[in-house]
Short mmCIF file of C-alpha atoms in Angstrom, two decimals:
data_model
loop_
_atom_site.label_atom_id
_atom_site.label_comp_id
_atom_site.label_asym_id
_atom_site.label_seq_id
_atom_site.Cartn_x
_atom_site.Cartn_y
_atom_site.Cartn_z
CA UNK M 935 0.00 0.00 0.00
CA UNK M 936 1.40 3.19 -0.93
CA UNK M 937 1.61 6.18 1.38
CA UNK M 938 2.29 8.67 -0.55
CA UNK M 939 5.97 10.04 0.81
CA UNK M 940 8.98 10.52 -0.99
CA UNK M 941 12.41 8.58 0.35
CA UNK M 942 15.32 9.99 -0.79
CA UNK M 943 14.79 10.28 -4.22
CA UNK M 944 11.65 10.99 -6.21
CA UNK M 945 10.15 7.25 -6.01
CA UNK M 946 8.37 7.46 -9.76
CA UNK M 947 11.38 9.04 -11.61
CA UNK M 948 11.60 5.76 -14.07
CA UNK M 949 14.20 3.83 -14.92
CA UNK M 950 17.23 4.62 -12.69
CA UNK M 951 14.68 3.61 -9.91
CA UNK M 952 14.59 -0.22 -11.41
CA UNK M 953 16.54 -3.17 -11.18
CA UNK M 954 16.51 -5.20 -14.61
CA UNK M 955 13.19 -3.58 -15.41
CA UNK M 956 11.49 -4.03 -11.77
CA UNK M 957 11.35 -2.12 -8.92
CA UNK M 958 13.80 -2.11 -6.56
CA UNK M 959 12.30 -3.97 -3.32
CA UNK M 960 12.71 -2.03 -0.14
CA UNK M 961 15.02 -3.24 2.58
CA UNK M 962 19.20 -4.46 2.48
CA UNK M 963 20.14 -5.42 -0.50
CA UNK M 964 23.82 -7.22 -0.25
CA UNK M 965 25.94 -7.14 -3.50
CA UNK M 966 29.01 -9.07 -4.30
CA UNK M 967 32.34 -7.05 -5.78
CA UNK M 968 35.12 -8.00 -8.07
CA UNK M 969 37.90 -9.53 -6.40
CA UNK M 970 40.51 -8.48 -8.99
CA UNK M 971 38.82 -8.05 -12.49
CA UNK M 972 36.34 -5.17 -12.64
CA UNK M 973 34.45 -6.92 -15.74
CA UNK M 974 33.31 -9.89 -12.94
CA UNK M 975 30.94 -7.44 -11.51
CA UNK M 976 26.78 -8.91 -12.25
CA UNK M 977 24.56 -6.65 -14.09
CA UNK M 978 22.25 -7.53 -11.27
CA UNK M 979 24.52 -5.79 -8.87
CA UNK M 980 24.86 -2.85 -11.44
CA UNK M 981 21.37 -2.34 -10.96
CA UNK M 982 20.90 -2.28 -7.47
CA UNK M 983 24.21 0.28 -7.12
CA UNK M 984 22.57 2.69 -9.71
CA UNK M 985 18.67 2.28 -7.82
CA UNK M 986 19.09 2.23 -4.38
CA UNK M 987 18.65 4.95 -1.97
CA UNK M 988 21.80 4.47 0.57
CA UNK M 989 25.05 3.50 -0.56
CA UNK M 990 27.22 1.44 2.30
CA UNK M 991 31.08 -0.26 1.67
CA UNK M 992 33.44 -1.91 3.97
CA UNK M 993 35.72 0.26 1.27
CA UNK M 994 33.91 3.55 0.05
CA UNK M 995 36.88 4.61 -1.98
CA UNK M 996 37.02 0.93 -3.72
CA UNK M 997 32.90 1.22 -4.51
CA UNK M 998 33.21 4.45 -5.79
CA UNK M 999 36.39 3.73 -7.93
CA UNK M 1000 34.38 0.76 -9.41
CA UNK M 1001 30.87 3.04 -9.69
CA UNK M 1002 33.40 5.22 -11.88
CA UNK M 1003 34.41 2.32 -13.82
CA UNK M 1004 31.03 1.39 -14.45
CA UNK M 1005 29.30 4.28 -15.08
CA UNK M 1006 26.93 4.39 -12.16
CA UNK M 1007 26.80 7.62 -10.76
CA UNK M 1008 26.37 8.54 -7.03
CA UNK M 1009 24.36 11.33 -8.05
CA UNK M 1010 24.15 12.43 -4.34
CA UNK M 1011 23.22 9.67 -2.65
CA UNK M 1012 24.65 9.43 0.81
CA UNK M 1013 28.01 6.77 0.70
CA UNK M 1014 28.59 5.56 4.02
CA UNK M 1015 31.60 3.89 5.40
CA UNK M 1016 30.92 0.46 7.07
CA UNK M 1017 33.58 -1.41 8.73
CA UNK M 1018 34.86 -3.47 11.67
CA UNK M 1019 35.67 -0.05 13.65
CA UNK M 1020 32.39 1.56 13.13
CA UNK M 1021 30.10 -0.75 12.54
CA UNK M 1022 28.05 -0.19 15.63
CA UNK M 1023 28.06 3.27 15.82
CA UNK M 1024 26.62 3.17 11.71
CA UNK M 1025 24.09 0.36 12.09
CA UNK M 1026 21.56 1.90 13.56
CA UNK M 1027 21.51 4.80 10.70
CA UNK M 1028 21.61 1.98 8.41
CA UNK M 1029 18.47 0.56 10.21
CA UNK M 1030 16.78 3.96 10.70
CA UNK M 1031 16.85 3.97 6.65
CA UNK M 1032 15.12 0.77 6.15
CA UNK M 1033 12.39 1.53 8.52
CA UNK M 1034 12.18 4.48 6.80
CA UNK M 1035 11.47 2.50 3.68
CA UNK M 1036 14.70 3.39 1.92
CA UNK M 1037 16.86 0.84 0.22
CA UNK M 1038 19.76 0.48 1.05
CA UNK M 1039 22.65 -1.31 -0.93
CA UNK M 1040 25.87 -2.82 1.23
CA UNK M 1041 29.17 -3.88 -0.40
CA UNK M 1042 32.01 -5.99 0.57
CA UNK M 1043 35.64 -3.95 -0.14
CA UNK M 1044 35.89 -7.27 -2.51
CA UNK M 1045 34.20 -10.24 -3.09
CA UNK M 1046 30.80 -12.02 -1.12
CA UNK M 1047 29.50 -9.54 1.44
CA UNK M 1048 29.90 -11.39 5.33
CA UNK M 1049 32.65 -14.50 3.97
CA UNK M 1050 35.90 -12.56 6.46
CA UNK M 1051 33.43 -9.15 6.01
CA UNK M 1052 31.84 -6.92 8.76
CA UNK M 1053 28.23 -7.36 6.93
CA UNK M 1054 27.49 -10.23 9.18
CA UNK M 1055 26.63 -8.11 11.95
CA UNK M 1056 24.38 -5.87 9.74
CA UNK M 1057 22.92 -8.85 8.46
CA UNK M 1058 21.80 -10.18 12.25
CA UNK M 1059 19.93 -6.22 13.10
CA UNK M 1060 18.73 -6.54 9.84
CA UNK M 1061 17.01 -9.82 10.66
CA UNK M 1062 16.34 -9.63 14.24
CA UNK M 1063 14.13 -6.04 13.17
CA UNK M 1064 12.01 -7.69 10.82
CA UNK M 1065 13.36 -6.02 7.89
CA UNK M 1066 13.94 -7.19 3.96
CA UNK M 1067 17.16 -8.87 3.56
CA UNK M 1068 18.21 -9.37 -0.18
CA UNK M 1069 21.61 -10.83 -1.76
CA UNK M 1070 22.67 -10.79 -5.42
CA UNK M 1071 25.57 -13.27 -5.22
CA UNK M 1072 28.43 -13.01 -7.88
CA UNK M 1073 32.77 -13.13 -7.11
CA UNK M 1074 34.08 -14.85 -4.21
CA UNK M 1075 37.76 -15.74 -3.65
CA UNK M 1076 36.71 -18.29 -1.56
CA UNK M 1077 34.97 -20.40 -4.59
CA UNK M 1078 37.20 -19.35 -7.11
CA UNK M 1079 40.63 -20.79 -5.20
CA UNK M 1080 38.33 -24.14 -4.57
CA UNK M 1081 37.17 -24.44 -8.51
CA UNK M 1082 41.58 -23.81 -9.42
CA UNK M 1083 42.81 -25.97 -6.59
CA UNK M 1084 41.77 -29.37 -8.58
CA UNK M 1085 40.97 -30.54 -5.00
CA UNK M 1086 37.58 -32.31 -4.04
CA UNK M 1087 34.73 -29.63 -3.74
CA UNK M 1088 31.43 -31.33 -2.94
CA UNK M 1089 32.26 -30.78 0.35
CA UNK M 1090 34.88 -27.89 2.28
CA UNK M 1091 35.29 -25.16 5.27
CA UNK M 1092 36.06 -22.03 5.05
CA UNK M 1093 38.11 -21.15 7.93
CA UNK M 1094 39.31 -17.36 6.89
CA UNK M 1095 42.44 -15.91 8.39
CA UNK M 1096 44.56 -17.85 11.36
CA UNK M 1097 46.04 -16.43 13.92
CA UNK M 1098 48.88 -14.66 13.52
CA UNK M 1099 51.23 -16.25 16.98
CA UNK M 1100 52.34 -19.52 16.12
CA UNK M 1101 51.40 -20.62 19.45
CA UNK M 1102 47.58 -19.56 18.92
CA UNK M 1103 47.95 -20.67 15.18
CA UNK M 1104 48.66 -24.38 16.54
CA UNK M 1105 46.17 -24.81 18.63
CA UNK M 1106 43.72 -23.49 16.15
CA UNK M 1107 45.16 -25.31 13.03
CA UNK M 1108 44.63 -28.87 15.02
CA UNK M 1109 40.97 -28.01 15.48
CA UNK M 1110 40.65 -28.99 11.68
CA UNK M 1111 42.86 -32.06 11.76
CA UNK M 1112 40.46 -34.35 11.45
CA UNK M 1113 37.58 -32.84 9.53
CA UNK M 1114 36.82 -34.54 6.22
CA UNK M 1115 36.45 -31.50 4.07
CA UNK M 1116 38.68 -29.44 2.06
CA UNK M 1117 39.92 -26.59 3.93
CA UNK M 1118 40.08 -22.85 2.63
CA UNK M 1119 42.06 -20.35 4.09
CA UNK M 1120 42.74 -16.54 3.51
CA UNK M 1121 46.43 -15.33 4.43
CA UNK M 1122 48.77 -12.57 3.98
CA UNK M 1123 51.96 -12.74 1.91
CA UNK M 1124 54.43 -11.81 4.93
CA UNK M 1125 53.25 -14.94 6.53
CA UNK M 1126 52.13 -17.71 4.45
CA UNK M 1127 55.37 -19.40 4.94
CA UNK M 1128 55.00 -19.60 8.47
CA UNK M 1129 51.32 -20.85 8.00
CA UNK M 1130 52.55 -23.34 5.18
CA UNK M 1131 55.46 -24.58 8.30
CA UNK M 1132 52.56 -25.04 10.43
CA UNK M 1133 50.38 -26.74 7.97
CA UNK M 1134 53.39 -29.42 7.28
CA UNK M 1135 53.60 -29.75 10.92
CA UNK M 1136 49.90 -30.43 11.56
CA UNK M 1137 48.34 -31.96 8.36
CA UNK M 1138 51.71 -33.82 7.12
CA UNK M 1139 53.84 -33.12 4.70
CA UNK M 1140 52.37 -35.23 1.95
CA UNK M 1141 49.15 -33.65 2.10
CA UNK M 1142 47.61 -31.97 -0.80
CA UNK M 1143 47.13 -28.62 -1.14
CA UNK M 1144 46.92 -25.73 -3.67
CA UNK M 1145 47.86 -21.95 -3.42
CA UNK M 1146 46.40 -19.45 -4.93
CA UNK M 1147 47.51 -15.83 -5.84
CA UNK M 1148 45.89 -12.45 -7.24
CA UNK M 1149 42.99 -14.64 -8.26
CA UNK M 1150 41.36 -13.11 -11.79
CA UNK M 1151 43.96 -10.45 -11.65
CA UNK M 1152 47.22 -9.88 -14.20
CA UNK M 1153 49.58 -11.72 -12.49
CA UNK M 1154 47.19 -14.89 -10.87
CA UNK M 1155 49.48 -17.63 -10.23
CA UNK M 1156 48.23 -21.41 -8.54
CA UNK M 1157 50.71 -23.64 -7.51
CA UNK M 1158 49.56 -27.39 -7.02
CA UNK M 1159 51.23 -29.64 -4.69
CA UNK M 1160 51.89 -30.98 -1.49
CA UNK M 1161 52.40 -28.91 1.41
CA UNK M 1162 56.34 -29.69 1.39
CA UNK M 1163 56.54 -28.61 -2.19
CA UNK M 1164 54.55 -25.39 -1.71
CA UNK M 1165 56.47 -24.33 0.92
CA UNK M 1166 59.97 -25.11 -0.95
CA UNK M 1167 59.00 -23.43 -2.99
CA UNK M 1168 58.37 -20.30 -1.21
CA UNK M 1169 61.85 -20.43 0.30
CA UNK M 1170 63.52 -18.29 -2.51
CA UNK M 1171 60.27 -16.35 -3.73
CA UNK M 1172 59.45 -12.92 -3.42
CA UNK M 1173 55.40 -13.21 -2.16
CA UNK M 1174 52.88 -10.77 -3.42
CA UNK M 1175 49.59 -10.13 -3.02
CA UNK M 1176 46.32 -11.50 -1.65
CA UNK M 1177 46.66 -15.24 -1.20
CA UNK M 1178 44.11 -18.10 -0.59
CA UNK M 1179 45.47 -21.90 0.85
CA UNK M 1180 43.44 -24.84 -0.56
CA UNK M 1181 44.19 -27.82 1.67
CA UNK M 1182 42.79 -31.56 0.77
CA UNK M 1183 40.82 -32.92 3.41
CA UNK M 1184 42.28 -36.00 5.88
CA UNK M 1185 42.47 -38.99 3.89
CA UNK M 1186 40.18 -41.75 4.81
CA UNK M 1187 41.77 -44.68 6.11
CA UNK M 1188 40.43 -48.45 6.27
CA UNK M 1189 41.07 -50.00 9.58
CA UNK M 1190 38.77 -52.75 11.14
CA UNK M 1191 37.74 -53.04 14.68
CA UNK M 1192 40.92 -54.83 15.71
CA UNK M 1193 43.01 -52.73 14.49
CA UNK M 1194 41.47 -49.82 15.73
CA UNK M 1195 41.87 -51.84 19.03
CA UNK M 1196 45.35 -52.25 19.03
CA UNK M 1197 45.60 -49.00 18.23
CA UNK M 1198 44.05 -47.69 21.14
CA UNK M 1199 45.93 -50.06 23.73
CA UNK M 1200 49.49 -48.78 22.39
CA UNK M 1201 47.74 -45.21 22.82
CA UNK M 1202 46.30 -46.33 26.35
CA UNK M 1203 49.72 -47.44 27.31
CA UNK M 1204 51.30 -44.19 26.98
CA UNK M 1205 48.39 -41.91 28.82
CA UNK M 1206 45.43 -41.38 29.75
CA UNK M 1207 41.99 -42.22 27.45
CA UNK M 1208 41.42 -38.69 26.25
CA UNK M 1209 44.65 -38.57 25.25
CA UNK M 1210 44.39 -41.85 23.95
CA UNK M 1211 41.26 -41.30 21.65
CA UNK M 1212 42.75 -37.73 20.30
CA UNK M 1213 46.14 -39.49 19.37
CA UNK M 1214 44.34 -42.44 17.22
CA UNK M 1215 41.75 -40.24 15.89
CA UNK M 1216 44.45 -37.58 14.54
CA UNK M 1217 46.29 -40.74 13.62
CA UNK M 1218 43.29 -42.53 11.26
CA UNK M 1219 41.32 -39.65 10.49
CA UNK M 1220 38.15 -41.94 11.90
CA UNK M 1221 35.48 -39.53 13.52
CA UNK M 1222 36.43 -39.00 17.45
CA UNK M 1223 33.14 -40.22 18.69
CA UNK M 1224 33.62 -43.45 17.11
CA UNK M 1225 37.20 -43.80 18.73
CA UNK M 1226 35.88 -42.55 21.64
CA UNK M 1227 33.17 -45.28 21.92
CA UNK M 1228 35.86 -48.12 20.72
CA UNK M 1229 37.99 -47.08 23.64
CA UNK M 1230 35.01 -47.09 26.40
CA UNK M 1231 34.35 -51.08 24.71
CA UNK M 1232 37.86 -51.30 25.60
CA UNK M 1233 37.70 -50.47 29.55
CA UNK M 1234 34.58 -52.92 29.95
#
């Protein structure tokens, strides 16, 4: 039901209010970016940057650069900045325009709005106020390293940046030991080697893995390998640019229940059952629950 206000901008003015020849529904619309090439950008996305009412980016100076490049002019729309340092101070603007029955567009400084983005936050008010949530999907770095790596896809985790303490990125790195899924992680060029050390140390040397540079940029680059070779060959290179690791998931092994019982008594032998069950788990790659329960048949 109309009420008869304007928002913004005249609400009947045509064609620049339309996205591919409809309105533009009211609410947050999410909008994925180019992650290197400015020609991946959706003409979906195109449309909702040249209709909506309120412009937000994690990057206002990278939105507007690529508005340039596309032709899509601000024409005085308020751009607002939206980040990890802000973001709760801006929200409830950003909220105060949707109620308002404003649209409002949000961009990602590159690639899928809320995968290692501050949108996810947004997204959450957004929801929990009963407001319209939209997403026109398009570039991710995430997908694009995974379709390169040559690595099994039907199923993987996106774990985004690790820590940067080796200590802390340990500890965090064993927490995926055992998952069966391809793992996908962002990291920065000064310290992918360490990472790639850690990786070796955790997931073996042998394992597969793929890295991924500058993906759909000039100088993209993927080397295939294990994680020895990737990191050899690091050892002499000059690293540049934004990287994403591509790591095969834990290989499944075949063992039977005696095995897996003999297993767990040399484990038992050595400490205590906890122990025990994390040490043969890490060491087959068999789910920890069922260790768990072979070792408990064990103490009967």
């Amino acid at each position: 039901m109309q009420d008869g206000s304007k928002t913004g901008r005249d609400r009947e003015t045509g064609p620049a209010e339309r996205e591919g020849g409809r309105a533009l529904e009211p609410g947050l619309h999410f909008i994925a970016t180019p992650i290197g090439s400015a020609r991946d950008i959706t003409l979906r996305a195109l449309d909702i940057l040249k209709s909506a009412d309120v412009l937000a980016a994690e990057d206002t100076r990278s939105l507007r650069h690529l508005m340039e490049i596309h032709g899509v002019a601000l024409a005085g729309r308020p751009l607002v900045a939206y980040h990890d340092h802000n973001g709760a101070a801006v929200r409830p603007k950003l909220l105060r325009a949707l109620e308002e029955g404003k649209t409002v567009v949000y961009a990602s400084e590159a690639g899928t709005p809320l995968v290692a983005d501050p949108g996810y936050q947004l997204a959450r008010a957004v929801i929990e106020a009963g407001l319209p949530l939209h997403s026109a999907p398009g570039p991710s770095a995430v997908l694009t390293a995974l379709t390169l790596s040559g690595l099994p896809s039907d199923r993987f985790l996106f774990a985004g940046f690790p820590p940067n303490t080796r200590g802390a990125r340990l500890n965090w790195l064993a927490e995926f030991k055992t998952i069966p899924a391809t793992l996908v992680f962002y990291e920065s060029p000064k310290r992918i080697r360490e990472m790639l050390r850690d990786s070796v140390q955790t997931f073996g040397a042998g394992r597969q893995a793929a890295l991924c540079r500058e993906l759909t940029k000039r100088f993209e680059e993927v080397r295939r390998g294990n994680l020895e070779d990737l990191l050899e060959g690091l050892e002499a290179a000059q690293v540049k640019g934004e990287l994403v690791l591509v790591i095969d998931r834990v290989p499944a092994v075949e063992i039977d229940e005696e095995e897996l019982a003999a297993l767990l008594k040399a484990a038992l032998s050595q400490g205590s059952l906890r122990d025990a069950v994390d040490q043969v788990a890490a060491d087959t790659g068999l789910a920890r629950r069922k260790v768990y329960q072979a070792a408990l048949a064990l103490e009967k």
